[in-house]
PDB file of C-alpha atoms in Angstrom:
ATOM      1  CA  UNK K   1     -75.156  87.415-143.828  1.00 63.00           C
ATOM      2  CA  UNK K   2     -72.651  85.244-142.028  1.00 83.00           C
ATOM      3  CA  UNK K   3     -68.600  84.929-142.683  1.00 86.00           C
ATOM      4  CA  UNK K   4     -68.842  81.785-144.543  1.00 84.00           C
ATOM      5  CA  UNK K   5     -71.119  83.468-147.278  1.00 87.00           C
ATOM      6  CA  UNK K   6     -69.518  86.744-147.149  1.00 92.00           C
ATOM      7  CA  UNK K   7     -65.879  85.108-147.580  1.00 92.00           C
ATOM      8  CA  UNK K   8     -67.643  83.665-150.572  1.00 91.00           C
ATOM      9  CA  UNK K   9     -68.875  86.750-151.980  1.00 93.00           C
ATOM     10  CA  UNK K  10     -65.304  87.888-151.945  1.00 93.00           C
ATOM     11  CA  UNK K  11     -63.862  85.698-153.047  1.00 93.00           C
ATOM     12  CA  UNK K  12     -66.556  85.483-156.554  1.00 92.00           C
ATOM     13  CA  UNK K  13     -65.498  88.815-157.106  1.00 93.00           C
ATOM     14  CA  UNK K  14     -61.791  88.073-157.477  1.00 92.00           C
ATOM     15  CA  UNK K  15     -62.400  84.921-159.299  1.00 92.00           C
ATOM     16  CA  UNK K  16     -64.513  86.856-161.892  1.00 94.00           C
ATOM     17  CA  UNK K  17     -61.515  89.865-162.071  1.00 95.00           C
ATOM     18  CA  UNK K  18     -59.531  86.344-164.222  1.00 94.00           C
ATOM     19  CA  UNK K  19     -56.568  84.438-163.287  1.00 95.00           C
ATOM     20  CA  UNK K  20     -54.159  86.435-165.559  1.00 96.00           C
ATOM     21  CA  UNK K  21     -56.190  89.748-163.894  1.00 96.00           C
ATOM     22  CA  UNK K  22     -55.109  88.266-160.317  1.00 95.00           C
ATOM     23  CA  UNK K  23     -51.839  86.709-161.252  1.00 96.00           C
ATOM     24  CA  UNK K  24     -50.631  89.644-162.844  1.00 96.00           C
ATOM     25  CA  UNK K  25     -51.629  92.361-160.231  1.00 96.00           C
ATOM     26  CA  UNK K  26     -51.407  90.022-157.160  1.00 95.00           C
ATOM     27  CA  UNK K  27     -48.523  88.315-157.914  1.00 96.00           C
ATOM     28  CA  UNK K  28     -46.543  90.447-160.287  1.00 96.00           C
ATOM     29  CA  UNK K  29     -47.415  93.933-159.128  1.00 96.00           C
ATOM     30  CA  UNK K  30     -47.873  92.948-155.605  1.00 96.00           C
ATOM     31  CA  UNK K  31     -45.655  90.419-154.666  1.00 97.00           C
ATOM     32  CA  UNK K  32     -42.781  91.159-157.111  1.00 96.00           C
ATOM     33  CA  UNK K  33     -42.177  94.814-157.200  1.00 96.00           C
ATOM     34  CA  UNK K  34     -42.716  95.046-153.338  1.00 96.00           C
ATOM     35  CA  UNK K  35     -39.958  92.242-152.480  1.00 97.00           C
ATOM     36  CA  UNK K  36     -37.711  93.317-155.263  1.00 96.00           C
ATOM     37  CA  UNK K  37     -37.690  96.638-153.658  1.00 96.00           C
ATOM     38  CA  UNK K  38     -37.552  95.279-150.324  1.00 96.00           C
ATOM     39  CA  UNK K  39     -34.747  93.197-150.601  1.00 95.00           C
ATOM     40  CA  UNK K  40     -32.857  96.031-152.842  1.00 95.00           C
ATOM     41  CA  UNK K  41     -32.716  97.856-149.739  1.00 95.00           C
ATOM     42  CA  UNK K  42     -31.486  94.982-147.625  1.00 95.00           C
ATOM     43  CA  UNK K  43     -28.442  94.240-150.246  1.00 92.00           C
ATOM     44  CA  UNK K  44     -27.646  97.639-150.156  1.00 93.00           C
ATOM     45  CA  UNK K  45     -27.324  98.159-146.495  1.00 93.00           C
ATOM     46  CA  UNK K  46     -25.959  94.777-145.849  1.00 94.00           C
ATOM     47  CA  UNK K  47     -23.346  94.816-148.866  1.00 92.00           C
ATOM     48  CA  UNK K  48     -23.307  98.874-150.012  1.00 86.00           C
ATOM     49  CA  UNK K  49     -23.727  97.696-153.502  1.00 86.00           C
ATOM     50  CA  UNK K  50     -25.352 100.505-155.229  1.00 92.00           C
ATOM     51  CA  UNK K  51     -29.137 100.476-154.635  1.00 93.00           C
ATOM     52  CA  UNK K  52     -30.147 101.258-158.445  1.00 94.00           C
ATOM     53  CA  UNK K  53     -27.793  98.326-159.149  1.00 92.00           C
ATOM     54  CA  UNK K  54     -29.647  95.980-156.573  1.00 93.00           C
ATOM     55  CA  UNK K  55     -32.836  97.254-157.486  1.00 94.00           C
ATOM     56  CA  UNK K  56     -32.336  96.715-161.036  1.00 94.00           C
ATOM     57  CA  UNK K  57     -31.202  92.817-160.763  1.00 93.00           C
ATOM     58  CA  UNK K  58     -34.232  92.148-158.058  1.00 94.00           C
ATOM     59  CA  UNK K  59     -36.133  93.701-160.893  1.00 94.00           C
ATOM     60  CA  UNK K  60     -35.451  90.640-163.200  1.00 92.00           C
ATOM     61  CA  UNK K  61     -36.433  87.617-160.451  1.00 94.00           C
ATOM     62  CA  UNK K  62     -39.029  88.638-158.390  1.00 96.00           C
ATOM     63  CA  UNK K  63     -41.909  89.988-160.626  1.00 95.00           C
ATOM     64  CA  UNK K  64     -40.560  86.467-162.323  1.00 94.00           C
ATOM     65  CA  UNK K  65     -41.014  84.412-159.128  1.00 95.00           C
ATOM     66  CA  UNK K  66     -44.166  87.106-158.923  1.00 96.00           C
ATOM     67  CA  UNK K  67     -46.113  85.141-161.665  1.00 96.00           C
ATOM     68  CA  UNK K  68     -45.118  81.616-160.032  1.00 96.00           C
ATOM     69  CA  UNK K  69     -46.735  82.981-156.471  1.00 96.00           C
ATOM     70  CA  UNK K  70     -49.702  84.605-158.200  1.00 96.00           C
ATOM     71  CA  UNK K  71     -50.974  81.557-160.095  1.00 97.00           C
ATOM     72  CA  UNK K  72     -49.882  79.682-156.128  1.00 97.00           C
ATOM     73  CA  UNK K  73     -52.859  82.053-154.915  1.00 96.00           C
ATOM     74  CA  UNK K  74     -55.481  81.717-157.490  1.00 96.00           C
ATOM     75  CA  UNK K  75     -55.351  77.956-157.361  1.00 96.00           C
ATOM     76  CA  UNK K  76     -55.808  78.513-153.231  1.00 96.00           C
ATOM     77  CA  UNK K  77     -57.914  80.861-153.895  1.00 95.00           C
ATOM     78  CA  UNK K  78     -60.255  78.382-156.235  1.00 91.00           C
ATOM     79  CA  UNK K  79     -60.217  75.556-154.078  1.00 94.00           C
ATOM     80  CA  UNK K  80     -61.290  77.754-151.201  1.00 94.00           C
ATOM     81  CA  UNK K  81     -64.395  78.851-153.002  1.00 93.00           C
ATOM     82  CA  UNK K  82     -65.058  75.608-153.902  1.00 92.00           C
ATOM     83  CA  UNK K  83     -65.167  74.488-150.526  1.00 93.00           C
ATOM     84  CA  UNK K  84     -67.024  77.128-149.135  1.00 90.00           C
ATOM     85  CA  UNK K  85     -69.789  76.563-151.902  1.00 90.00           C
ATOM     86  CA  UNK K  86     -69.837  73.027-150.938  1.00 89.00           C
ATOM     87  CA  UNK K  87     -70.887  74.366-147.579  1.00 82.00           C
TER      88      UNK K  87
END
């Protein structure tokens, strides 16, 4: 089995998971709880806010931003499988 059909395989098994399936964990879970954490930490050594604080408001726009990046990669996602099915 080469890359190209391999890739595909892949890539058939996330589209089947759902959009809302891969938005939500991908994006959401993923993307949003790992930055909101992330920059918690840098607000709270760069301004000594309290971290629970920081935490708390990155809680609020990045699982939001989260869904915006998730449904960003499932339409990359599609048209990559698409392509590669063309192939």
């Amino acid at each position: 089995m080469d890359d190209a059909a391999l890739e595909l395989q892949k890539l058939d098994a996330l589209v089947a998971k759902g959009k809302w399936y891969f938005i939500l964990v991908f994006g959401v879970l993923y993307w949003g709880m790992l930055t909101s954490l992330v920059v918690a930490l840098i607000h709270y050594f760069i301004s000594g806010d309290p971290f629970w604080a920081e935490l708390q408001r990155a809680l609020y726009i990045y699982p939001i931003g989260g869904i915006l990046f998730g449904w960003f990669a499932w339409v990359q996602i599609y048209r990559k499988r698409d392509k590669l099915r063309v192939q």
